[in-house]
Amino acid sequence: MNDPMPMPDWNHIRAFLTTVEQGSLSAAARTLGLTQPTLSRQVAALEADLGVLLFERIGRSLSLTGAGQELLVSVQAMGQAAHGLSLAASGQSQSVDGLVRIAAMDVIATYVLPDVFKRLQKLAPKLQIEIVASNSISDLMRREADIAIRHVAPAQPELISHQCPDFSAHLYAATSYLDRYGRPTDFADVRDARFIGFANAGDLLPELTARGLPVTSDNFGWQTSSAAIAWQLVREGLGIGLMGKMIADRTPDVEMVLPTFTPIPAPIWLTTHRELHTSRRIRLVFDVLVEMLG
């Protein structure tokens, strides 16, 4: 009888998974708190253990091989199981207490974080959370927040990050608005529609027109610097607005407008200081955010 293949080292598996998630060896090394040569050796060791090539190295870039693509699904399942084990172990002790500050865009703070807090309340009832609701980039280096939910990856080596699935923005309107205006079936149907601008219509117009919408600044009857307010205006039936599907799916009485419209990508990064590795409460909150935003 043939001996079964030995189980690869989890550190090597995690190195491969994090490299795929972060897109490069350097970013993965920062996320795991390793040097790039160490991480590269761990990926090479996994390739040697499995007897397959996982990445093609073209200059400084990496591309998954066919074998790497096939193994990725299993490795992602292992990563999720490891997250679940970590969270379950943290939940066995109620000694995780103290304050954690989370900086987040106001719309995510309003519509997404409450579900995160329900999960945290079960895992660590003594934990305290403060929300810093802001659409600007909070300064983690000065500890204005412990964890930030951002649209950009950090540049500072003292910070580590995890990229979540894109917060892609689609067009939505309230059922009440569409009952009055009509349900557009092609792009020309929105020529006279009322739009709700987030921040500045001048910033949004190029994105919409590049995707084929025949709109001008005259279409934007309402504008606000708050995404949460803009979404409330949509819900009140005042016009068409952009929102991530994650939030729209949680909102009753709104409908996607023009499903063929190409969504506008908005990357989401969870960022924290390297203290993540030494603070149980920050680690717990970070891991729950990874789990629920993923």
PDB file of C-alpha atoms in Angstrom:
ATOM      1  CA  MET A   1       0.000   0.000   0.000  1.00  0.00           C
ATOM      2  CA  ASN A   2       1.301   3.446  -0.902  1.00  0.00           C
ATOM      3  CA  ASP A   3       1.956   5.839   1.967  1.00  0.00           C
ATOM      4  CA  PRO A   4      -0.441   8.793   1.968  1.00  0.00           C
ATOM      5  CA  MET A   5       0.984  12.165   0.925  1.00  0.00           C
ATOM      6  CA  PRO A   6       2.058  14.075   4.046  1.00  0.00           C
ATOM      7  CA  MET A   7      -0.002  17.145   4.972  1.00  0.00           C
ATOM      8  CA  PRO A   8       1.738  20.337   3.814  1.00  0.00           C
ATOM      9  CA  ASP A   9       2.830  22.831   6.454  1.00  0.00           C
ATOM     10  CA  TRP A  10      -0.020  25.268   7.267  1.00  0.00           C
ATOM     11  CA  ASN A  11       2.412  28.198   7.195  1.00  0.00           C
ATOM     12  CA  HIS A  12       3.248  27.317   3.597  1.00  0.00           C
ATOM     13  CA  ILE A  13      -0.441  27.044   2.675  1.00  0.00           C
ATOM     14  CA  ARG A  14      -1.145  30.393   4.325  1.00  0.00           C
ATOM     15  CA  ALA A  15       1.755  31.969   2.421  1.00  0.00           C
ATOM     16  CA  PHE A  16       0.257  30.781  -0.881  1.00  0.00           C
ATOM     17  CA  LEU A  17      -3.271  31.934   0.006  1.00  0.00           C
ATOM     18  CA  THR A  18      -2.148  35.373   1.216  1.00  0.00           C
ATOM     19  CA  THR A  19      -0.030  35.873  -1.910  1.00  0.00           C
ATOM     20  CA  VAL A  20      -3.085  35.194  -4.084  1.00  0.00           C
ATOM     21  CA  GLU A  21      -5.255  37.521  -1.978  1.00  0.00           C
ATOM     22  CA  GLN A  22      -2.727  40.367  -1.908  1.00  0.00           C
ATOM     23  CA  GLY A  23      -1.530  39.978  -5.494  1.00  0.00           C
ATOM     24  CA  SER A  24       2.213  40.010  -4.828  1.00  0.00           C
ATOM     25  CA  LEU A  25       4.869  38.490  -2.599  1.00  0.00           C
ATOM     26  CA  SER A  26       5.789  41.869  -1.105  1.00  0.00           C
ATOM     27  CA  ALA A  27       2.193  42.708  -0.128  1.00  0.00           C
ATOM     28  CA  ALA A  28       1.655  39.218   1.280  1.00  0.00           C
ATOM     29  CA  ALA A  29       4.859  39.461   3.307  1.00  0.00           C
ATOM     30  CA  ARG A  30       3.702  42.760   4.837  1.00  0.00           C
ATOM     31  CA  THR A  31       0.315  41.261   5.677  1.00  0.00           C
ATOM     32  CA  LEU A  32       1.875  38.259   7.445  1.00  0.00           C
ATOM     33  CA  GLY A  33       4.677  40.233   9.083  1.00  0.00           C
ATOM     34  CA  LEU A  34       7.387  38.300   7.230  1.00  0.00           C
ATOM     35  CA  THR A  35      10.272  39.244   4.995  1.00  0.00           C
ATOM     36  CA  GLN A  36       9.716  38.709   1.299  1.00  0.00           C
ATOM     37  CA  PRO A  37      12.494  36.077   0.983  1.00  0.00           C
ATOM     38  CA  THR A  38      10.953  34.086   3.859  1.00  0.00           C
ATOM     39  CA  LEU A  39       7.519  34.173   2.262  1.00  0.00           C
ATOM     40  CA  SER A  40       8.963  33.237  -1.129  1.00  0.00           C
ATOM     41  CA  ARG A  41      10.704  30.220   0.446  1.00  0.00           C
ATOM     42  CA  GLN A  42       7.426  29.118   2.054  1.00  0.00           C
ATOM     43  CA  VAL A  43       5.606  29.232  -1.294  1.00  0.00           C
ATOM     44  CA  ALA A  44       8.463  27.330  -2.945  1.00  0.00           C
ATOM     45  CA  ALA A  45       8.331  24.732  -0.157  1.00  0.00           C
ATOM     46  CA  LEU A  46       4.608  24.193  -0.765  1.00  0.00           C
ATOM     47  CA  GLU A  47       5.273  23.737  -4.479  1.00  0.00           C
ATOM     48  CA  ALA A  48       7.945  21.164  -3.621  1.00  0.00           C
ATOM     49  CA  ASP A  49       5.627  19.331  -1.180  1.00  0.00           C
ATOM     50  CA  LEU A  50       2.816  19.150  -3.748  1.00  0.00           C
ATOM     51  CA  GLY A  51       5.030  18.540  -6.757  1.00  0.00           C
ATOM     52  CA  VAL A  52       3.339  21.258  -8.817  1.00  0.00           C
ATOM     53  CA  LEU A  53       4.108  24.790  -9.951  1.00  0.00           C
ATOM     54  CA  LEU A  54       1.634  27.228  -8.360  1.00  0.00           C
ATOM     55  CA  PHE A  55       2.847  30.520  -9.837  1.00  0.00           C
ATOM     56  CA  GLU A  56       4.447  31.605 -13.057  1.00  0.00           C
ATOM     57  CA  ARG A  57       6.961  34.345 -12.317  1.00  0.00           C
ATOM     58  CA  ILE A  58       7.125  36.891 -15.141  1.00  0.00           C
ATOM     59  CA  GLY A  59       9.521  39.649 -14.146  1.00  0.00           C
ATOM     60  CA  ARG A  60       8.189  41.029 -10.857  1.00  0.00           C
ATOM     61  CA  SER A  61       4.635  39.841 -11.409  1.00  0.00           C
ATOM     62  CA  LEU A  62       3.004  36.538 -10.489  1.00  0.00           C
ATOM     63  CA  SER A  63       0.316  34.607 -12.328  1.00  0.00           C
ATOM     64  CA  LEU A  64      -1.471  31.504 -11.068  1.00  0.00           C
ATOM     65  CA  THR A  65      -0.825  28.354 -13.081  1.00  0.00           C
ATOM     66  CA  GLY A  66      -3.622  25.957 -13.958  1.00  0.00           C
ATOM     67  CA  ALA A  67      -2.615  23.766 -11.019  1.00  0.00           C
ATOM     68  CA  GLY A  68      -2.618  26.796  -8.743  1.00  0.00           C
ATOM     69  CA  GLN A  69      -6.139  27.720  -9.872  1.00  0.00           C
ATOM     70  CA  GLU A  70      -7.400  24.199  -9.170  1.00  0.00           C
ATOM     71  CA  LEU A  71      -5.844  24.106  -5.688  1.00  0.00           C
ATOM     72  CA  LEU A  72      -6.996  27.611  -4.754  1.00  0.00           C
ATOM     73  CA  VAL A  73     -10.606  26.576  -3.994  1.00  0.00           C
ATOM     74  CA  SER A  74      -9.453  23.947  -1.481  1.00  0.00           C
ATOM     75  CA  VAL A  75      -6.928  26.320   0.053  1.00  0.00           C
ATOM     76  CA  GLN A  76      -9.560  29.043   0.439  1.00  0.00           C
ATOM     77  CA  ALA A  77     -11.816  26.567   2.240  1.00  0.00           C
ATOM     78  CA  MET A  78      -8.928  25.742   4.593  1.00  0.00           C
ATOM     79  CA  GLY A  79      -8.391  29.446   5.216  1.00  0.00           C
ATOM     80  CA  GLN A  80     -12.052  29.949   6.101  1.00  0.00           C
ATOM     81  CA  ALA A  81     -11.937  26.966   8.440  1.00  0.00           C
ATOM     82  CA  ALA A  82      -8.843  28.377  10.128  1.00  0.00           C
ATOM     83  CA  HIS A  83     -10.626  31.738  10.574  1.00  0.00           C
ATOM     84  CA  GLY A  84     -13.589  29.956  12.121  1.00  0.00           C
ATOM     85  CA  LEU A  85     -11.340  28.035  14.504  1.00  0.00           C
ATOM     86  CA  SER A  86      -9.567  31.225  15.564  1.00  0.00           C
ATOM     87  CA  LEU A  87     -12.825  33.036  16.210  1.00  0.00           C
ATOM     88  CA  ALA A  88     -14.303  30.110  18.109  1.00  0.00           C
ATOM     89  CA  ALA A  89     -11.219  29.915  20.338  1.00  0.00           C
ATOM     90  CA  SER A  90     -11.402  33.652  21.013  1.00  0.00           C
ATOM     91  CA  GLY A  91     -15.042  33.318  21.944  1.00  0.00           C
ATOM     92  CA  GLN A  92     -14.278  30.733  24.645  1.00  0.00           C
ATOM     93  CA  SER A  93     -12.800  33.465  26.811  1.00  0.00           C
ATOM     94  CA  GLN A  94     -14.673  36.547  27.927  1.00  0.00           C
ATOM     95  CA  SER A  95     -11.447  38.254  28.914  1.00  0.00           C
ATOM     96  CA  VAL A  96     -11.277  40.029  25.551  1.00  0.00           C
ATOM     97  CA  ASP A  97     -12.252  43.511  26.661  1.00  0.00           C
ATOM     98  CA  GLY A  98     -11.267  47.120  26.152  1.00  0.00           C
ATOM     99  CA  LEU A  99     -11.877  49.705  23.428  1.00  0.00           C
ATOM    100  CA  VAL A 100     -11.384  49.269  19.680  1.00  0.00           C
ATOM    101  CA  ARG A 101     -11.889  52.250  17.350  1.00  0.00           C
ATOM    102  CA  ILE A 102     -13.055  51.521  13.803  1.00  0.00           C
ATOM    103  CA  ALA A 103     -12.888  54.210  11.116  1.00  0.00           C
ATOM    104  CA  ALA A 104     -15.322  53.529   8.278  1.00  0.00           C
ATOM    105  CA  MET A 105     -17.192  55.302   5.508  1.00  0.00           C
ATOM    106  CA  ASP A 106     -20.505  56.507   6.889  1.00  0.00           C
ATOM    107  CA  VAL A 107     -22.602  54.254   4.657  1.00  0.00           C
ATOM    108  CA  ILE A 108     -20.708  51.117   5.743  1.00  0.00           C
ATOM    109  CA  ALA A 109     -20.900  52.230   9.374  1.00  0.00           C
ATOM    110  CA  THR A 110     -24.673  52.642   9.017  1.00  0.00           C
ATOM    111  CA  TYR A 111     -25.660  49.566   7.033  1.00  0.00           C
ATOM    112  CA  VAL A 112     -22.906  46.942   7.476  1.00  0.00           C
ATOM    113  CA  LEU A 113     -21.245  47.350  10.861  1.00  0.00           C
ATOM    114  CA  PRO A 114     -24.358  46.632  12.994  1.00  0.00           C
ATOM    115  CA  ASP A 115     -24.291  42.984  11.840  1.00  0.00           C
ATOM    116  CA  VAL A 116     -20.574  42.856  12.651  1.00  0.00           C
ATOM    117  CA  PHE A 117     -21.283  44.152  16.157  1.00  0.00           C
ATOM    118  CA  LYS A 118     -23.948  41.496  16.749  1.00  0.00           C
ATOM    119  CA  ARG A 119     -21.317  38.863  15.982  1.00  0.00           C
ATOM    120  CA  LEU A 120     -18.761  40.520  18.254  1.00  0.00           C
ATOM    121  CA  GLN A 121     -21.283  40.821  21.088  1.00  0.00           C
ATOM    122  CA  LYS A 122     -21.626  37.033  21.131  1.00  0.00           C
ATOM    123  CA  LEU A 123     -17.871  36.422  20.941  1.00  0.00           C
ATOM    124  CA  ALA A 124     -16.685  39.071  23.421  1.00  0.00           C
ATOM    125  CA  PRO A 125     -19.476  40.732  25.438  1.00  0.00           C
ATOM    126  CA  LYS A 126     -17.032  42.980  27.320  1.00  0.00           C
ATOM    127  CA  LEU A 127     -15.577  44.506  24.158  1.00  0.00           C
ATOM    128  CA  GLN A 128     -16.217  48.212  23.515  1.00  0.00           C
ATOM    129  CA  ILE A 129     -16.396  49.613  19.979  1.00  0.00           C
ATOM    130  CA  GLU A 130     -16.185  53.238  18.908  1.00  0.00           C
ATOM    131  CA  ILE A 131     -17.108  54.127  15.322  1.00  0.00           C
ATOM    132  CA  VAL A 132     -15.289  56.973  13.608  1.00  0.00           C
ATOM    133  CA  ALA A 133     -17.687  57.596  10.713  1.00  0.00           C
ATOM    134  CA  SER A 134     -15.724  59.420   8.048  1.00  0.00           C
ATOM    135  CA  ASN A 135     -15.257  59.345   4.287  1.00  0.00           C
ATOM    136  CA  SER A 136     -11.668  60.590   4.631  1.00  0.00           C
ATOM    137  CA  ILE A 137      -8.647  58.394   5.269  1.00  0.00           C
ATOM    138  CA  SER A 138      -8.119  58.224   9.022  1.00  0.00           C
ATOM    139  CA  ASP A 139      -4.529  58.377  10.232  1.00  0.00           C
ATOM    140  CA  LEU A 140      -3.752  55.017  11.801  1.00  0.00           C
ATOM    141  CA  MET A 141      -0.153  56.101  12.427  1.00  0.00           C
ATOM    142  CA  ARG A 142      -1.410  58.702  14.924  1.00  0.00           C
ATOM    143  CA  ARG A 143      -3.902  56.129  16.264  1.00  0.00           C
ATOM    144  CA  GLU A 144      -7.018  58.079  15.377  1.00  0.00           C
ATOM    145  CA  ALA A 145      -8.404  54.575  14.859  1.00  0.00           C
ATOM    146  CA  ASP A 146      -7.243  51.005  15.490  1.00  0.00           C
ATOM    147  CA  ILE A 147      -8.792  49.604  12.307  1.00  0.00           C
ATOM    148  CA  ALA A 148      -9.791  51.484   9.157  1.00  0.00           C
ATOM    149  CA  ILE A 149     -12.049  50.412   6.303  1.00  0.00           C
ATOM    150  CA  ARG A 150     -10.630  52.220   3.298  1.00  0.00           C
ATOM    151  CA  HIS A 151     -10.887  52.377  -0.498  1.00  0.00           C
ATOM    152  CA  VAL A 152      -7.074  52.382  -0.863  1.00  0.00           C
ATOM    153  CA  ALA A 153      -4.279  50.146   0.352  1.00  0.00           C
ATOM    154  CA  PRO A 154      -1.867  51.686   2.876  1.00  0.00           C
ATOM    155  CA  ALA A 155       1.587  52.740   1.774  1.00  0.00           C
ATOM    156  CA  GLN A 156       3.235  52.762   5.208  1.00  0.00           C
ATOM    157  CA  PRO A 157       5.231  49.610   6.072  1.00  0.00           C
ATOM    158  CA  GLU A 158       4.054  49.880   9.712  1.00  0.00           C
ATOM    159  CA  LEU A 159       0.510  49.065   8.583  1.00  0.00           C
ATOM    160  CA  ILE A 160      -0.911  45.778   7.404  1.00  0.00           C
ATOM    161  CA  SER A 161      -4.026  45.262   5.328  1.00  0.00           C
ATOM    162  CA  HIS A 162      -6.448  42.738   3.908  1.00  0.00           C
ATOM    163  CA  GLN A 163      -8.245  43.277   0.602  1.00  0.00           C
ATOM    164  CA  CYS A 164     -11.948  42.414   0.705  1.00  0.00           C
ATOM    165  CA  PRO A 165     -14.161  41.830  -2.326  1.00  0.00           C
ATOM    166  CA  ASP A 166     -14.785  45.025  -4.311  1.00  0.00           C
ATOM    167  CA  PHE A 167     -17.656  47.219  -3.145  1.00  0.00           C
ATOM    168  CA  SER A 168     -18.866  47.544  -6.748  1.00  0.00           C
ATOM    169  CA  ALA A 169     -21.467  50.276  -7.214  1.00  0.00           C
ATOM    170  CA  HIS A 170     -24.617  49.711  -9.297  1.00  0.00           C
ATOM    171  CA  LEU A 171     -27.492  52.064 -10.165  1.00  0.00           C
ATOM    172  CA  TYR A 172     -30.529  51.866  -7.874  1.00  0.00           C
ATOM    173  CA  ALA A 173     -33.798  53.711  -7.344  1.00  0.00           C
ATOM    174  CA  ALA A 174     -36.723  53.363  -4.982  1.00  0.00           C
ATOM    175  CA  THR A 175     -39.728  51.424  -6.207  1.00  0.00           C
ATOM    176  CA  SER A 176     -41.805  54.571  -5.592  1.00  0.00           C
ATOM    177  CA  TYR A 177     -39.574  56.619  -7.926  1.00  0.00           C
ATOM    178  CA  LEU A 178     -39.688  53.991 -10.685  1.00  0.00           C
ATOM    179  CA  ASP A 179     -43.457  53.718 -10.362  1.00  0.00           C
ATOM    180  CA  ARG A 180     -43.628  57.452 -11.171  1.00  0.00           C
ATOM    181  CA  TYR A 181     -40.808  57.816 -13.677  1.00  0.00           C
ATOM    182  CA  GLY A 182     -40.983  54.395 -15.341  1.00  0.00           C
ATOM    183  CA  ARG A 183     -38.458  51.561 -15.402  1.00  0.00           C
ATOM    184  CA  PRO A 184     -35.663  52.273 -17.902  1.00  0.00           C
ATOM    185  CA  THR A 185     -34.998  49.488 -20.391  1.00  0.00           C
ATOM    186  CA  ASP A 186     -32.042  51.102 -22.177  1.00  0.00           C
ATOM    187  CA  PHE A 187     -29.559  53.858 -21.455  1.00  0.00           C
ATOM    188  CA  ALA A 188     -31.458  56.483 -23.455  1.00  0.00           C
ATOM    189  CA  ASP A 189     -34.377  56.128 -21.021  1.00  0.00           C
ATOM    190  CA  VAL A 190     -32.453  57.916 -18.248  1.00  0.00           C
ATOM    191  CA  ARG A 191     -31.726  61.041 -20.283  1.00  0.00           C
ATOM    192  CA  ASP A 192     -34.279  63.032 -18.259  1.00  0.00           C
ATOM    193  CA  ALA A 193     -34.014  61.093 -14.989  1.00  0.00           C
ATOM    194  CA  ARG A 194     -33.137  62.707 -11.676  1.00  0.00           C
ATOM    195  CA  PHE A 195     -29.793  61.557 -10.236  1.00  0.00           C
ATOM    196  CA  ILE A 196     -28.378  61.883  -6.737  1.00  0.00           C
ATOM    197  CA  GLY A 197     -24.738  62.878  -6.628  1.00  0.00           C
ATOM    198  CA  PHE A 198     -22.312  61.731  -3.956  1.00  0.00           C
ATOM    199  CA  ALA A 199     -19.642  64.369  -3.187  1.00  0.00           C
ATOM    200  CA  ASN A 200     -19.453  66.245  -6.498  1.00  0.00           C
ATOM    201  CA  ALA A 201     -21.391  65.514  -9.685  1.00  0.00           C
ATOM    202  CA  GLY A 202     -18.321  66.558 -11.651  1.00  0.00           C
ATOM    203  CA  ASP A 203     -16.418  63.608 -10.163  1.00  0.00           C
ATOM    204  CA  LEU A 204     -19.188  61.151 -11.019  1.00  0.00           C
ATOM    205  CA  LEU A 205     -20.138  62.325 -14.517  1.00  0.00           C
ATOM    206  CA  PRO A 206     -17.065  60.924 -16.332  1.00  0.00           C
ATOM    207  CA  GLU A 207     -17.690  57.500 -14.782  1.00  0.00           C
ATOM    208  CA  LEU A 208     -21.327  57.482 -15.919  1.00  0.00           C
ATOM    209  CA  THR A 209     -20.777  58.868 -19.393  1.00  0.00           C
ATOM    210  CA  ALA A 210     -17.851  56.487 -19.989  1.00  0.00           C
ATOM    211  CA  ARG A 211     -20.331  53.668 -19.386  1.00  0.00           C
ATOM    212  CA  GLY A 212     -22.754  55.049 -21.950  1.00  0.00           C
ATOM    213  CA  LEU A 213     -25.256  57.027 -19.865  1.00  0.00           C
ATOM    214  CA  PRO A 214     -26.480  60.212 -21.649  1.00  0.00           C
ATOM    215  CA  VAL A 215     -26.426  62.414 -18.532  1.00  0.00           C
ATOM    216  CA  THR A 216     -25.107  65.891 -17.780  1.00  0.00           C
ATOM    217  CA  SER A 217     -24.719  67.963 -14.631  1.00  0.00           C
ATOM    218  CA  ASP A 218     -28.344  69.054 -15.121  1.00  0.00           C
ATOM    219  CA  ASN A 219     -29.480  65.542 -14.150  1.00  0.00           C
ATOM    220  CA  PHE A 220     -28.043  65.955 -10.657  1.00  0.00           C
ATOM    221  CA  GLY A 221     -30.754  67.709  -8.703  1.00  0.00           C
ATOM    222  CA  TRP A 222     -29.414  66.499  -5.355  1.00  0.00           C
ATOM    223  CA  GLN A 223     -25.820  66.310  -4.147  1.00  0.00           C
ATOM    224  CA  THR A 224     -24.235  65.517  -0.811  1.00  0.00           C
ATOM    225  CA  SER A 225     -20.830  64.686   0.632  1.00  0.00           C
ATOM    226  CA  SER A 226     -22.342  61.823   2.648  1.00  0.00           C
ATOM    227  CA  ALA A 227     -22.928  58.424   1.029  1.00  0.00           C
ATOM    228  CA  ALA A 228     -25.369  57.546   3.816  1.00  0.00           C
ATOM    229  CA  ILE A 229     -27.436  60.682   3.111  1.00  0.00           C
ATOM    230  CA  ALA A 230     -27.300  60.038  -0.637  1.00  0.00           C
ATOM    231  CA  TRP A 231     -28.639  56.525  -0.074  1.00  0.00           C
ATOM    232  CA  GLN A 232     -31.431  57.849   2.132  1.00  0.00           C
ATOM    233  CA  LEU A 233     -32.424  60.254  -0.660  1.00  0.00           C
ATOM    234  CA  VAL A 234     -32.601  57.277  -3.008  1.00  0.00           C
ATOM    235  CA  ARG A 235     -34.769  55.403  -0.517  1.00  0.00           C
ATOM    236  CA  GLU A 236     -37.101  58.401  -0.281  1.00  0.00           C
ATOM    237  CA  GLY A 237     -37.768  58.224  -4.024  1.00  0.00           C
ATOM    238  CA  LEU A 238     -35.904  61.372  -5.026  1.00  0.00           C
ATOM    239  CA  GLY A 239     -33.895  59.866  -7.862  1.00  0.00           C
ATOM    240  CA  ILE A 240     -31.362  57.318  -9.096  1.00  0.00           C
ATOM    241  CA  GLY A 241     -28.148  56.782  -7.176  1.00  0.00           C
ATOM    242  CA  LEU A 242     -25.091  54.548  -6.967  1.00  0.00           C
ATOM    243  CA  MET A 243     -24.625  52.032  -4.161  1.00  0.00           C
ATOM    244  CA  GLY A 244     -22.765  48.818  -3.478  1.00  0.00           C
ATOM    245  CA  LYS A 245     -24.797  45.641  -3.892  1.00  0.00           C
ATOM    246  CA  MET A 246     -23.886  44.580  -0.351  1.00  0.00           C
ATOM    247  CA  ILE A 247     -25.874  47.511   1.024  1.00  0.00           C
ATOM    248  CA  ALA A 248     -28.631  47.532  -1.594  1.00  0.00           C
ATOM    249  CA  ASP A 249     -29.397  43.892  -0.792  1.00  0.00           C
ATOM    250  CA  ARG A 250     -30.017  44.935   2.818  1.00  0.00           C
ATOM    251  CA  THR A 251     -32.396  47.732   1.813  1.00  0.00           C
ATOM    252  CA  PRO A 252     -36.090  47.054   1.128  1.00  0.00           C
ATOM    253  CA  ASP A 253     -38.092  48.836  -1.591  1.00  0.00           C
ATOM    254  CA  VAL A 254     -35.168  49.655  -3.887  1.00  0.00           C
ATOM    255  CA  GLU A 255     -34.564  48.170  -7.324  1.00  0.00           C
ATOM    256  CA  MET A 256     -31.491  47.894  -9.535  1.00  0.00           C
ATOM    257  CA  VAL A 257     -31.759  50.192 -12.548  1.00  0.00           C
ATOM    258  CA  LEU A 258     -30.349  49.064 -15.897  1.00  0.00           C
ATOM    259  CA  PRO A 259     -28.724  45.762 -14.839  1.00  0.00           C
ATOM    260  CA  THR A 260     -26.544  45.920 -17.990  1.00  0.00           C
ATOM    261  CA  PHE A 261     -24.824  49.052 -16.633  1.00  0.00           C
ATOM    262  CA  THR A 262     -21.164  48.257 -15.943  1.00  0.00           C
ATOM    263  CA  PRO A 263     -20.690  48.673 -12.172  1.00  0.00           C
ATOM    264  CA  ILE A 264     -18.107  51.108 -10.847  1.00  0.00           C
ATOM    265  CA  PRO A 265     -15.468  49.216  -8.825  1.00  0.00           C
ATOM    266  CA  ALA A 266     -14.594  50.445  -5.344  1.00  0.00           C
ATOM    267  CA  PRO A 267     -11.887  48.378  -3.614  1.00  0.00           C
ATOM    268  CA  ILE A 268     -12.273  47.774   0.108  1.00  0.00           C
ATOM    269  CA  TRP A 269      -9.218  47.389   2.332  1.00  0.00           C
ATOM    270  CA  LEU A 270      -9.139  46.582   6.029  1.00  0.00           C
ATOM    271  CA  THR A 271      -6.084  48.238   7.531  1.00  0.00           C
ATOM    272  CA  THR A 272      -4.556  48.164  10.981  1.00  0.00           C
ATOM    273  CA  HIS A 273      -1.272  48.730  12.758  1.00  0.00           C
ATOM    274  CA  ARG A 274       1.086  45.810  13.324  1.00  0.00           C
ATOM    275  CA  GLU A 275      -0.121  45.787  16.931  1.00  0.00           C
ATOM    276  CA  LEU A 276      -2.738  43.451  15.466  1.00  0.00           C
ATOM    277  CA  HIS A 277      -0.305  40.631  16.225  1.00  0.00           C
ATOM    278  CA  THR A 278      -0.084  41.480  19.935  1.00  0.00           C
ATOM    279  CA  SER A 279      -3.559  42.790  20.834  1.00  0.00           C
ATOM    280  CA  ARG A 280      -6.228  40.097  21.188  1.00  0.00           C
ATOM    281  CA  ARG A 281      -9.105  42.537  20.995  1.00  0.00           C
ATOM    282  CA  ILE A 282      -7.877  44.200  17.791  1.00  0.00           C
ATOM    283  CA  ARG A 283      -7.104  40.807  16.272  1.00  0.00           C
ATOM    284  CA  LEU A 284     -10.584  39.540  17.094  1.00  0.00           C
ATOM    285  CA  VAL A 285     -12.341  42.581  15.590  1.00  0.00           C
ATOM    286  CA  PHE A 286     -10.108  42.478  12.499  1.00  0.00           C
ATOM    287  CA  ASP A 287     -10.796  38.767  11.924  1.00  0.00           C
ATOM    288  CA  VAL A 288     -14.562  39.202  12.304  1.00  0.00           C
ATOM    289  CA  LEU A 289     -14.495  42.091   9.814  1.00  0.00           C
ATOM    290  CA  VAL A 290     -12.532  39.911   7.368  1.00  0.00           C
ATOM    291  CA  GLU A 291     -15.060  37.131   7.793  1.00  0.00           C
ATOM    292  CA  MET A 292     -18.183  39.266   7.378  1.00  0.00           C
ATOM    293  CA  LEU A 293     -16.944  41.649   4.682  1.00  0.00           C
ATOM    294  CA  GLY A 294     -15.645  38.675   2.707  1.00  0.00           C
TER     295      GLY A 294
END
